[in-house]
């Protein structure tokens, strides 16, 4: 295999709540994780603002004990949050920039390891992320200096990695993904030539960290009982950090052993507590039950789409190592779930997807040159063959050419033509008035609809010569068409700047396009002379404008440690 002829690498990044990792596809077509400078395959998503440096990973995690105020953990939970600001030495940092430092650490270490610059990336996010969180994830990548090719869902990435192991049989798979901070449950139809998400559900605020928090609360209670105080020892940031770290360690030990001793030190007193697995399971039972309820709800939704059964149940995400998760699933669904590469599947799947994008670009270019037929997407190929615009031989020839050019095998280039279909995890609508003149959210795109999707909606001018229309774009988690305003979140506002001299009551046609990444584009046309209407979209939840440029410049000037 000719190494010098190999395609430029694209990297897959799992930007996790507690741990992150980076992977690429090697010259044999295999996804591999790139170890960090500490020779670990996952890097704690922890950022320490030292006096002069920014430190990410294990050292930052250790520093959290000594300098709790200078350390940021679980930043993923703040993505897309308009009110989150971290202040250090009078400088302000938004979640996107702090996440960018984690990405920089992964990229820097990968560059050292491979001797190659990390530029093109695919980054994953929970299926449950809405528009703003996804956009924030993309912005984090841009601040880190990457060309973000796509943001894809974590369970889809895991399914791609899983499907890549054996594509001989079609099967419907449930992906139960319990990470550090999020829970996703997704049904995926894996076939030889496609990976299609059928339905997705989950909770943005439920993950391994909640299991840690329960241990912390239990330790506090026991400490208070043993020392006969009612002091809230978590008010002391050092104790808080210490307990967080001890709780996570204990949780991991309990995945292997029936009990573990934990020592709690505060205010000069030290208490030794023995935590048994049974007790741990008891104090976290409701958390596990919530994941089962989300799974049941998702299965109900899948039924509406004609999927009444599934063939396999796979577990990804570090927290699925807790043995009671497997036991509970066996009891509920009478199937033995398989733990699949819990820490690495997502980054590897993202790398495979990125690799597919690169090969697809080459195939598209080649088929276009060969046949003089412009192709925009690899998905169009089968339609073009059916429509006799191109032939199967044209595609075979192009596949052979790309295999020769890149050094990859024919079957691996063929497999890159895999179709990936996703659904939106949220419903999107606008605020309108119902017949009783009450404000309600009228959903235009319902959740679990396959993306990309374009939907049109008419708005009407209220008065003659109206200058503009304000549209409030709302995101919600129900599948109903009409939703009370308080059950939805305003994610953007769009101002339509109207051309002059339009009469009252004139329809303005608005098109919402939700692309395959879950990004929303809005276009508008006035129906009198079919002129395009300027749409100015605003969102305060994602870094932009000057703030974005400043963060980018600051990140470029900086090496993380
Ligand atoms: P992820 O976001 O997929 O990396 O998952 C990280 C979560 O998995 C964190 O909450 C970890 O504490 C948790 N985790 C990792 N290993 C284990 C284990 N052996 N037992 C229980 N939880 C674990």
Coordinates of C-alpha atoms and ligand atoms in Angstrom, one line a residue:
X1 CA 0.0 0.0 0.0
X2 CA 1.6 3.3 -1.1
X3 CA 1.8 5.5 1.9
X4 CA 2.8 8.7 0.1
X5 CA -0.3 8.5 -2.0
X6 CA -2.6 8.4 1.0
X7 CA -5.4 10.9 1.4
X8 CA -4.9 13.8 3.8
X9 CA -6.3 12.7 7.2
X10 CA -9.5 13.9 8.7
X11 CA -9.9 13.5 12.4
X12 CA -12.9 12.4 14.5
X13 CA -13.3 14.0 17.9
X14 CA -15.5 12.9 20.7
X15 CA -15.8 16.1 22.8
X16 CA -17.2 14.5 26.0
X17 CA -18.5 16.0 29.2
X18 CA -15.9 14.3 31.3
X19 CA -13.5 12.8 28.8
X20 CA -12.6 13.5 25.1
X21 CA -10.7 11.6 22.5
X22 CA -9.4 11.9 18.9
X23 CA -9.2 9.2 16.2
X24 CA -8.3 8.9 12.5
X25 CA -8.5 6.1 9.9
X26 CA -5.1 4.6 9.2
X27 CA -3.8 3.4 5.8
X28 CA -5.4 0.0 6.3
X29 CA -8.9 1.6 6.6
X30 CA -9.0 1.0 10.3
X31 CA -10.1 3.6 12.9
X32 CA -7.5 4.1 15.6
X33 CA -7.4 6.3 18.7
X34 CA -4.5 8.6 19.0
X35 CA -3.0 8.6 22.5
X36 CA -2.3 12.0 24.2
X37 CA 1.0 13.3 25.4
X38 CA 0.5 11.4 28.7
X39 CA 0.0 8.2 26.7
X40 CA -3.7 8.0 27.6
X41 CA -6.4 7.2 25.0
X42 CA -8.9 9.5 26.6
X43 CA -8.2 13.0 28.0
X44 CA -10.2 14.5 30.9
X45 CA -12.3 17.4 29.6
X46 CA -10.9 19.6 32.3
X47 CA -9.3 23.0 31.8
X48 CA -7.0 24.6 34.4
X49 CA -6.2 28.3 34.1
X50 CA -2.7 28.4 35.5
X51 CA -1.0 31.8 36.1
X52 CA 0.4 31.9 32.6
X53 CA -0.7 28.7 30.9
X54 CA -3.9 26.9 30.1
X55 CA -3.6 23.2 31.1
X56 CA -6.0 20.5 29.9
X57 CA -6.4 16.9 30.9
X58 CA -5.0 14.8 33.7
X59 CA -2.9 17.6 35.2
X60 CA -5.9 20.0 35.1
X61 CA -8.1 17.3 36.8
X62 CA -5.5 16.8 39.6
X63 CA -5.2 20.6 40.0
X64 CA -8.9 20.9 40.6
X65 CA -8.2 19.7 44.2
X66 CA -5.7 22.6 44.9
X67 CA -7.2 25.4 42.8
X68 CA -10.9 24.7 42.5
X69 CA -11.6 28.3 41.4
X70 CA -9.2 28.1 38.5
X71 CA -10.5 24.9 37.0
X72 CA -13.4 24.3 34.7
X73 CA -15.1 20.9 34.4
X74 CA -18.3 19.7 32.7
X75 CA -18.1 22.6 30.3
X76 CA -20.2 20.7 27.8
X77 CA -23.2 21.2 30.0
X78 CA -22.8 25.0 29.4
X79 CA -22.7 24.8 25.6
X80 CA -25.4 27.0 24.1
X81 CA -26.1 28.6 27.5
X82 CA -26.4 32.4 27.0
X83 CA -25.6 33.2 30.7
X84 CA -22.4 31.1 31.2
X85 CA -19.2 33.2 31.6
X86 CA -16.0 32.0 33.3
X87 CA -13.9 34.9 34.5
X88 CA -10.2 34.5 35.1
X89 CA -7.8 37.5 35.8
X90 CA -10.6 39.8 34.6
X91 CA -10.8 38.0 31.2
X92 CA -14.1 36.5 30.2
X93 CA -14.4 33.1 28.6
X94 CA -17.5 31.5 27.1
X95 CA -18.2 27.8 26.9
X96 CA -17.2 27.6 23.2
X97 CA -13.7 29.0 24.0
X98 CA -13.1 26.7 26.9
X99 CA -14.2 23.7 24.8
X100 CA -11.8 25.0 22.1
X101 CA -8.9 24.5 24.6
X102 CA -9.9 20.9 25.1
X103 CA -10.0 20.5 21.3
X104 CA -6.6 22.2 21.0
X105 CA -5.0 19.8 23.5
X106 CA -6.3 16.8 21.6
X107 CA -5.1 18.3 18.3
X108 CA -1.6 19.3 19.6
X109 CA -0.9 15.9 21.0
X110 CA -2.2 14.2 17.8
X111 CA 0.1 16.4 15.7
X112 CA 3.1 15.5 17.8
X113 CA 2.2 11.8 17.6
X114 CA 1.5 11.7 13.8
X115 CA 3.7 14.6 12.6
X116 CA 0.8 16.0 10.7
X117 CA -1.4 19.0 11.2
X118 CA -4.9 18.5 12.4
X119 CA -7.1 20.7 10.2
X120 CA -10.3 18.9 9.0
X121 CA -12.4 17.4 11.7
X122 CA -15.7 15.8 12.5
X123 CA -16.9 16.6 16.0
X124 CA -19.6 14.7 17.8
X125 CA -22.4 15.9 20.1
X126 CA -25.2 14.2 21.9
X127 CA -28.2 13.5 19.7
X128 CA -30.1 15.5 22.2
X129 CA -28.3 18.7 21.5
X130 CA -30.5 21.5 20.0
X131 CA -29.6 24.1 17.4
X132 CA -27.7 26.4 19.8
X133 CA -25.6 23.6 21.4
X134 CA -24.7 22.2 18.0
X135 CA -23.7 25.6 16.7
X136 CA -21.7 26.2 19.8
X137 CA -19.9 22.9 19.2
X138 CA -19.0 24.0 15.7
X139 CA -17.8 27.4 16.9
X140 CA -15.6 25.7 19.5
X141 CA -14.0 23.8 16.6
X142 CA -13.5 27.0 14.6
X143 CA -12.0 28.8 17.6
X144 CA -9.5 25.9 17.9
X145 CA -8.6 26.7 14.3
X146 CA -10.2 23.6 12.6
X147 CA -12.1 23.3 9.5
X148 CA -15.2 21.6 10.9
X149 CA -16.5 19.3 8.2
X150 CA -19.5 18.2 10.2
X151 CA -21.1 17.9 13.6
X152 CA -22.6 14.4 14.0
X153 CA -24.5 12.7 16.7
X154 CA -22.7 10.5 19.2
X155 CA -25.0 7.5 18.8
X156 CA -24.8 7.7 15.0
X157 CA -21.0 7.8 15.3
X158 CA -21.1 4.7 17.6
X159 CA -23.4 2.9 15.2
X160 CA -21.1 3.7 12.3
X161 CA -18.2 2.2 14.2
X162 CA -20.3 -0.8 15.2
X163 CA -21.7 -1.3 11.7
X164 CA -18.2 -1.0 10.2
X165 CA -17.2 -4.2 12.0
X166 CA -19.7 -6.4 10.2
X167 CA -21.8 -5.1 7.4
X168 CA -23.0 -8.6 6.2
X169 CA -26.4 -8.5 8.0
X170 CA -29.2 -5.9 8.2
X171 CA -30.3 -5.2 11.7
X172 CA -32.1 -2.7 13.9
X173 CA -30.0 -1.7 16.8
X174 CA -30.7 0.3 20.0
X175 CA -27.8 2.5 21.1
X176 CA -27.9 3.3 24.8
X177 CA -25.3 5.9 25.4
X178 CA -24.7 7.0 29.0
X179 CA -21.7 9.3 29.1
X180 CA -20.4 11.7 31.7
X181 CA -23.1 14.2 31.4
X182 CA -25.7 13.1 28.9
X183 CA -27.9 10.2 28.1
X184 CA -29.1 9.3 24.6
X185 CA -31.2 6.5 23.4
X186 CA -31.4 6.0 19.7
X187 CA -32.8 3.4 17.3
X188 CA -30.7 2.8 14.2
X189 CA -31.4 0.7 11.2
X190 CA -28.0 -0.6 10.0
X191 CA -27.9 -2.0 6.4
X192 CA -25.1 -2.9 4.0
X193 CA -25.2 0.4 2.3
X194 CA -26.8 2.7 4.9
X195 CA -27.1 3.7 8.5
X196 CA -30.4 5.3 9.3
X197 CA -31.5 6.9 12.6
X198 CA -35.1 6.0 13.2
X199 CA -35.8 7.7 16.5
X200 CA -33.9 9.4 19.2
X201 CA -34.6 10.5 22.8
X202 CA -32.7 11.1 26.0
X203 CA -31.7 13.7 28.6
X204 CA -29.2 16.4 28.2
X205 CA -28.7 16.6 31.9
X206 CA -28.4 12.9 32.9
X207 CA -25.0 11.2 33.0
X208 CA -22.3 9.5 35.0
X209 CA -21.8 12.7 36.9
X210 CA -25.3 12.4 38.5
X211 CA -24.2 9.0 39.8
X212 CA -21.1 10.7 41.3
X213 CA -23.3 13.4 42.8
X214 CA -25.4 10.8 44.6
X215 CA -22.3 9.3 46.1
X216 CA -21.1 12.8 47.2
X217 CA -24.5 13.4 48.9
X218 CA -24.3 10.1 50.6
X219 CA -20.8 10.8 51.9
X220 CA -21.8 14.2 53.2
X221 CA -24.7 12.6 55.1
X222 CA -22.5 9.9 56.6
X223 CA -19.8 12.4 57.5
X224 CA -22.4 14.6 59.3
X225 CA -23.8 11.5 61.1
X226 CA -20.3 10.3 62.2
X227 CA -19.1 13.7 63.3
X228 CA -22.5 14.8 64.7
X229 CA -22.7 18.1 62.8
X230 CA -25.1 19.5 60.4
X231 CA -22.5 21.7 58.6
X232 CA -22.8 21.6 54.8
X233 CA -19.2 20.6 54.1
X234 CA -19.8 21.1 50.4
X235 CA -19.6 24.9 51.0
X236 CA -15.9 24.4 51.2
X237 CA -14.7 24.3 47.6
X238 CA -11.7 22.1 48.5
X239 CA -13.9 19.5 50.2
X240 CA -16.3 19.7 47.3
X241 CA -13.6 19.0 44.7
X242 CA -12.1 16.2 46.8
X243 CA -15.4 14.5 47.2
X244 CA -16.2 14.7 43.5
X245 CA -12.9 13.0 42.6
X246 CA -13.3 10.4 45.4
X247 CA -16.9 9.7 44.3
X248 CA -16.0 9.1 40.7
X249 CA -13.1 6.8 41.7
X250 CA -15.5 4.8 44.0
X251 CA -18.1 4.5 41.3
X252 CA -15.5 3.0 38.9
X253 CA -14.3 0.6 41.6
X254 CA -17.8 -0.5 42.3
X255 CA -18.1 -1.6 38.6
X256 CA -15.5 -4.2 39.5
X257 CA -15.9 -4.9 43.2
X258 CA -18.8 -5.3 45.6
X259 CA -17.5 -2.6 48.0
X260 CA -15.0 0.2 48.4
X261 CA -13.7 2.3 51.3
X262 CA -13.8 6.1 50.9
X263 CA -12.1 8.6 53.2
X264 CA -13.7 12.0 53.8
X265 CA -11.5 14.7 55.2
X266 CA -12.9 18.1 56.3
X267 CA -12.0 20.7 58.9
X268 CA -9.3 18.5 60.4
X269 CA -11.6 15.5 60.8
X270 CA -11.3 12.3 58.8
X271 CA -14.1 9.7 58.4
X272 CA -13.7 6.4 56.7
X273 CA -16.9 5.2 54.9
X274 CA -17.4 1.8 53.3
X275 CA -19.7 2.0 50.3
X276 CA -21.3 -1.2 49.1
X277 CA -22.5 -1.8 45.6
X278 CA -26.0 -2.6 46.8
X279 CA -26.2 0.8 48.6
X280 CA -24.8 2.6 45.6
X281 CA -27.5 1.0 43.4
X282 CA -30.2 1.9 45.9
X283 CA -29.2 5.6 46.0
X284 CA -29.1 5.8 42.2
X285 CA -32.0 3.6 41.3
X286 CA -34.2 6.5 40.2
X287 CA -31.5 7.7 37.8
X288 CA -31.4 4.3 36.1
X289 CA -35.2 4.2 36.0
X290 CA -35.2 7.5 34.1
X291 CA -33.0 6.0 31.4
X292 CA -35.5 3.1 31.1
X293 CA -38.4 5.5 30.8
X294 CA -36.7 7.4 28.1
X295 CA -36.0 4.1 26.3
X296 CA -39.7 3.1 26.6
X297 CA -40.9 6.5 25.2
X298 CA -38.5 6.2 22.3
X299 CA -39.7 2.7 21.5
X300 CA -43.3 4.1 21.4
X301 CA -42.3 6.7 18.9
X302 CA -40.4 4.2 16.8
X303 CA -43.7 2.1 16.7
X304 CA -45.4 5.0 15.0
X305 CA -42.7 4.8 12.3
X306 CA -43.4 1.1 11.8
X307 CA -40.5 -0.2 13.9
X308 CA -42.0 -2.7 16.3
X309 CA -38.8 -4.6 17.3
X310 CA -35.1 -4.4 17.5
X311 CA -32.4 -7.0 17.0
X312 CA -29.5 -5.8 19.2
X313 CA -29.0 -3.5 22.2
X314 CA -25.6 -1.9 22.4
X315 CA -24.1 0.1 25.3
X316 CA -21.7 3.0 24.7
X317 CA -20.4 5.7 27.0
X318 CA -18.2 5.1 30.0
X319 CA -21.0 5.0 32.5
X320 CA -22.5 1.9 31.0
X321 CA -19.8 -0.1 32.7
X322 CA -21.9 0.0 35.9
X323 CA -23.2 -3.6 36.0
X324 CA -26.7 -2.8 37.2
X325 CA -27.3 -1.1 33.8
X326 CA -26.9 -4.4 32.0
X327 CA -29.0 -6.2 34.6
X328 CA -31.9 -3.7 34.4
X329 CA -31.9 -3.8 30.6
X330 CA -32.0 -7.6 30.6
X331 CA -35.0 -7.5 33.0
X332 CA -36.9 -4.9 31.1
X333 CA -36.3 -5.8 27.5
X334 CA -35.3 -9.6 27.7
X335 CA -32.2 -9.0 25.8
X336 CA -28.6 -9.1 26.8
X337 CA -27.0 -5.8 25.9
X338 CA -23.5 -5.8 24.4
X339 CA -21.0 -3.3 25.8
X340 CA -19.3 -1.9 22.7
X341 CA -16.0 -0.1 23.0
X342 CA -17.6 2.4 25.5
X343 CA -14.8 4.9 25.5
X344 CA -13.7 4.9 21.9
X345 CA -16.6 4.0 19.7
X346 CA -17.8 7.6 19.3
X347 CA -14.4 9.1 18.2
X348 CA -13.7 6.1 16.0
X349 CA -17.1 6.4 14.3
X350 CA -16.6 10.1 13.8
X351 CA -13.2 9.4 12.2
X352 CA -14.8 6.8 9.9
X353 CA -17.5 9.3 8.9
X354 CA -14.9 11.9 8.2
X355 CA -12.9 9.5 6.1
X356 CA -16.0 8.7 4.2
X357 CA -16.6 12.4 3.5
X358 CA -13.0 12.7 2.1
X359 CA -13.3 9.7 -0.1
X360 CA -16.8 10.8 -1.2
X361 CA -15.3 14.2 -2.3
X362 CA -12.8 12.3 -4.4
X363 CA -15.5 10.0 -5.9
X364 CA -17.8 12.9 -6.7
X365 CA -15.0 14.8 -8.3
X366 CA -13.9 11.7 -10.3
X367 CA -17.4 10.8 -11.5
X368 CA -18.1 14.4 -12.5
X369 CA -14.9 14.6 -14.5
X370 CA -15.5 11.2 -16.1
X371 CA -19.2 11.6 -17.0
X372 CA -19.4 15.4 -17.2
X373 CA -22.5 15.1 -15.0
X374 CA -22.4 17.3 -12.0
X375 CA -23.0 15.5 -8.7
X376 CA -23.4 17.3 -5.4
X377 CA -23.8 14.5 -3.0
X378 CA -22.9 10.8 -2.9
X379 CA -26.5 10.0 -2.1
X380 CA -27.5 11.1 -5.6
X381 CA -25.5 8.3 -7.3
X382 CA -28.1 5.6 -7.0
X383 CA -30.9 7.9 -8.4
X384 CA -28.6 8.9 -11.2
X385 CA -28.0 5.3 -12.1
X386 CA -31.7 4.6 -12.0
X387 CA -32.4 7.6 -14.2
X388 CA -29.7 6.3 -16.6
X389 CA -27.7 9.6 -16.2
X390 CA -24.6 7.6 -15.3
X391 CA -23.9 3.9 -15.3
X392 CA -22.8 1.3 -12.8
X393 CA -19.6 1.0 -14.8
X394 CA -18.9 4.7 -14.4
X395 CA -19.1 4.3 -10.6
X396 CA -16.9 1.2 -10.7
X397 CA -14.3 3.0 -12.7
X398 CA -14.3 6.0 -10.3
X399 CA -14.0 3.7 -7.3
X400 CA -11.0 1.9 -8.9
X401 CA -9.4 5.3 -9.6
X402 CA -9.9 6.6 -6.1
X403 CA -8.6 3.3 -4.7
X404 CA -5.5 3.6 -6.8
X405 CA -5.0 7.2 -5.9
X406 CA -5.4 6.8 -2.2
X407 CA -3.9 3.4 -1.7
X408 CA -7.1 2.2 0.1
X409 CA -8.6 -1.2 -0.9
X410 CA -11.6 -1.4 -3.4
X411 CA -14.0 -2.7 -0.7
X412 CA -13.1 0.1 1.7
X413 CA -13.7 2.8 -1.0
X414 CA -17.0 1.1 -1.9
X415 CA -18.0 1.1 1.7
X416 CA -17.4 4.8 1.9
X417 CA -20.6 5.3 -0.2
X418 CA -22.6 4.3 2.9
X419 CA -25.7 6.6 3.2
X420 CA -26.2 8.1 6.6
X421 CA -29.6 9.4 7.5
X422 CA -30.4 11.3 10.7
X423 CA -33.5 12.7 12.4
X424 CA -33.9 15.9 14.4
X425 CA -34.1 15.4 18.1
X426 CA -36.2 18.5 18.6
X427 CA -39.3 20.1 17.2
X428 CA -39.0 23.6 15.7
X429 CA -41.7 26.2 15.3
X430 CA -42.7 29.8 15.6
X431 CA -44.7 31.9 18.0
X432 CA -48.1 32.6 16.5
X433 CA -51.6 33.5 17.7
X434 CA -54.3 30.9 17.9
X435 CA -58.0 31.6 17.1
X436 CA -58.6 32.9 20.7
X437 CA -55.7 35.3 20.1
X438 CA -53.4 33.5 22.6
X439 CA -49.7 33.2 21.9
X440 CA -48.8 29.6 21.2
X441 CA -45.9 27.8 19.5
X442 CA -46.9 26.4 16.2
X443 CA -44.4 23.6 15.3
X444 CA -43.3 23.5 11.7
X445 CA -40.8 20.6 11.9
X446 CA -41.6 17.8 14.4
X447 CA -38.9 15.9 16.2
X448 CA -37.8 12.6 14.8
X449 CA -38.4 13.8 11.3
X450 CA -35.6 12.7 8.9
X451 CA -33.2 15.5 8.0
X452 CA -32.5 17.4 5.8
X453 CA -36.0 18.8 5.6
X454 CA -37.5 22.0 4.1
X455 CA -40.9 23.2 5.3
X456 CA -42.7 26.3 4.1
X457 CA -45.0 28.6 6.2
X458 CA -46.8 31.8 5.3
X459 CA -46.8 35.0 7.4
X460 CA -48.9 38.0 6.6
X461 CA -48.1 41.6 6.7
X462 CA -50.3 43.4 9.2
X463 CA -50.3 46.9 7.7
X464 CA -49.6 48.6 4.4
X465 CA -45.9 49.4 3.8
X466 CA -44.8 47.3 6.7
X467 CA -41.0 47.6 7.2
X468 CA -40.2 44.3 8.9
X469 CA -41.6 41.2 10.6
X470 CA -40.1 39.7 13.7
X471 CA -40.2 35.9 13.9
X472 CA -39.5 34.0 17.2
X473 CA -38.1 30.6 16.5
X474 CA -38.8 28.1 19.2
X475 CA -37.4 24.6 20.0
X476 CA -39.2 22.0 22.0
X477 CA -39.2 18.4 23.0
X478 CA -42.7 17.4 22.3
X479 CA -44.1 15.8 19.1
X480 CA -47.3 18.0 19.2
X481 CA -48.0 20.6 16.6
X482 CA -49.2 23.2 19.1
X483 CA -47.2 23.8 22.2
X484 CA -47.7 26.4 25.0
X485 CA -45.0 29.1 24.8
X486 CA -43.6 28.2 28.3
X487 CA -42.9 24.6 27.1
X488 CA -40.6 25.7 24.4
X489 CA -37.3 27.6 24.3
X490 CA -36.7 30.6 22.1
X491 CA -33.5 29.8 20.2
X492 CA -33.3 32.6 17.7
X493 CA -35.2 35.6 16.4
X494 CA -35.3 36.4 12.7
X495 CA -36.1 39.8 11.4
X496 CA -37.5 39.9 7.9
X497 CA -36.7 43.3 6.4
X498 CA -39.5 43.9 3.9
X499 CA -39.2 45.7 0.5
X500 CA -41.1 49.0 0.4
X501 CA -44.8 49.4 -0.6
X502 CA -46.2 46.0 0.2
X503 CA -49.9 45.9 1.0
X504 CA -51.4 44.6 4.2
X505 CA -52.3 40.9 4.4
X506 CA -49.7 39.9 1.8
X507 CA -48.3 36.4 2.4
X508 CA -44.6 36.2 3.0
X509 CA -43.4 32.7 2.4
X510 CA -40.8 31.5 4.9
X511 CA -38.8 28.4 4.3
X512 CA -37.2 26.6 7.2
X513 CA -34.4 24.3 6.1
X514 CA -33.0 21.9 8.7
X515 CA -29.8 20.4 7.2
X516 CA -28.3 17.0 7.9
X517 CA -26.3 18.4 10.8
X518 CA -29.4 19.9 12.4
X519 CA -28.5 23.5 11.5
X520 CA -31.4 25.8 10.7
X521 CA -31.4 28.1 7.6
X522 CA -34.2 30.4 7.0
X523 CA -35.2 32.1 3.7
X524 CA -38.2 34.3 2.9
X525 CA -39.9 35.5 -0.2
X526 CA -42.7 38.1 -0.6
X527 CA -45.4 36.7 -2.8
X528 CA -46.3 40.0 -4.7
X529 CA -43.2 40.2 -6.9
X530 CA -41.4 37.1 -5.6
X531 CA -38.6 39.2 -4.2
X532 CA -36.2 37.6 -1.7
X533 CA -36.7 39.1 1.8
X534 CA -33.6 39.7 3.9
X535 CA -33.5 37.5 7.0
X536 CA -31.4 38.6 9.9
X537 CA -31.1 35.8 12.4
X538 CA -29.9 36.6 15.9
X539 CA -29.0 34.3 18.7
X540 CA -27.5 35.4 22.0
X541 CA -26.8 31.8 23.0
X542 CA -23.8 31.2 20.7
X543 CA -20.6 33.2 20.5
X544 CA -20.4 35.4 17.4
X545 CA -19.2 38.6 15.9
X546 CA -16.4 40.4 17.7
X547 CA -16.5 38.1 20.7
X548 CA -15.9 35.1 18.3
X549 CA -13.0 36.8 16.5
X550 CA -11.4 37.7 19.9
X551 CA -11.7 34.2 21.2
X552 CA -10.2 32.8 17.9
X553 CA -7.3 35.2 18.1
X554 CA -6.7 34.4 21.8
X555 CA -6.8 30.7 21.1
X556 CA -4.5 30.9 18.1
X557 CA -1.9 32.8 20.2
X558 CA -1.9 30.1 22.8
X559 CA -0.4 26.7 23.4
X560 CA -2.3 24.5 25.8
X561 CA -0.3 22.2 28.1
Ligands
LIG1 P1 -17.9 9.2 28.4 O1 -18.5 10.6 28.4 O2 -18.5 8.3 27.5 O3 -16.4 9.2 28.4 O4 -18.2 8.6 29.9 C1 -17.6 9.1 31.0 C2 -18.4 8.7 32.2 O5 -18.2 7.3 32.4 C3 -17.9 9.3 33.5 O6 -19.0 9.7 34.3 C4 -17.1 8.2 34.1 O7 -17.0 8.3 35.5 C5 -17.9 7.0 33.7 N1 -17.1 5.8 33.8 C6 -15.9 5.5 33.2 N2 -15.5 4.3 33.5 C7 -16.4 3.8 34.4 C8 -16.5 2.5 35.1 N3 -15.6 1.6 35.0 N4 -17.6 2.4 35.9 C9 -18.5 3.3 36.0 N5 -18.5 4.5 35.3 C10 -17.4 4.7 34.5

